[in-house]
Amino acid sequence: MNFTELKDFLDLKADLYNHPDFIENDPIQIPHRFSLKQDIEISGFLTATISWGNRKAILKSAGKILDFMDGSPYDFIKNYKEADLLPLTEKSIHRTFNGEDLSHFIRNLGRIYQQTDTLEDLFLLQEGETDFYHSLERFRTDFLGITSHRSAKHVSSTYKNSSAKRLMMYLRWMVRQDSRQVDFGLWTRLKPSYLSIPLDVHTGNMGRQLKLISRKQNDWKTVAEMDVMLRKMDSADPARYDFALFGMGVNGEF
């Protein structure tokens, strides 16, 4: 396929998968259970954090987190006491993300929401930045705080060349906005044009088959390589092609 044919093909597939039906089997269904902005932010962030492996298992684990927070993430974050976290000791949450990790995430979120009423503040780009490479590292530093903890491994570092797939997926959820209403478009101070594809095994493999990327690793350098191609196709909303690449990859279409 030449460039025009490839763009038309991906536009068609993005349109097919960017549909409310997508929500039912995807981790994004978890924040879709809420209407309060902070509930969406918190449930989305915690769900994105554990979004690796089988999607059914992810949804089950995310439901377990919500149950622990009494179905009201923001209220829990604002009002919990240390004693409330004791049941998480030695508790399994999702694969290597355990109760101790969740406790630390809750403490960090509590600290942050004492300073601001939205997590968007931690992701803002600075002058001259056109992607989230530096923003995600600043977020990581702000979120983890000054104390060292094992949970740090669950927040990817772009400065270590991570693709930061789960954080990029979370940003897509919060920033993208269109008439399909799959993504939320809650964060209006961040431009969709600066989003990148959440690069995982599915989007990476599809990107290589379609010759959008040539690098074999799923790392930040590959994210940047894919950015070049996808921003040529849609400079205002390149991350919408995540629906095309991920959808085809999961369904074995290509």
PDB file of N, CA and C in Angstrom, residues 10 52 62 71 105 130:
ATOM      1  N   LEU A  10      -6.392   2.648   7.432  1.00  0.00           N
ATOM      2  CA  LEU A  10      -6.382   2.868   8.875  1.00  0.00           C
ATOM      3  C   LEU A  10      -7.537   3.766   9.313  1.00  0.00           C
ATOM      4  N   TRP A  52      -2.231  -5.015  32.045  1.00  0.00           N
ATOM      5  CA  TRP A  52      -1.394  -5.900  31.246  1.00  0.00           C
ATOM      6  C   TRP A  52      -1.858  -7.328  31.483  1.00  0.00           C
ATOM      7  N   ALA A  62      -9.583  -4.836  38.548  1.00  0.00           N
ATOM      8  CA  ALA A  62     -10.026  -3.449  38.723  1.00  0.00           C
ATOM      9  C   ALA A  62     -11.296  -3.395  39.564  1.00  0.00           C
ATOM     10  N   GLY A  71     -16.601   1.571  46.076  1.00  0.00           N
ATOM     11  CA  GLY A  71     -17.246   2.072  44.872  1.00  0.00           C
ATOM     12  C   GLY A  71     -17.199   3.573  44.699  1.00  0.00           C
ATOM     13  N   PHE A 105      -0.041   3.602  46.294  1.00  0.00           N
ATOM     14  CA  PHE A 105      -0.710   4.411  45.275  1.00  0.00           C
ATOM     15  C   PHE A 105      -1.802   5.264  45.918  1.00  0.00           C
ATOM     16  N   THR A 130       6.250  18.752  22.349  1.00  0.00           N
ATOM     17  CA  THR A 130       5.213  18.333  21.404  1.00  0.00           C
ATOM     18  C   THR A 130       4.821  16.869  21.597  1.00  0.00           C
TER      19      THR A 130
END
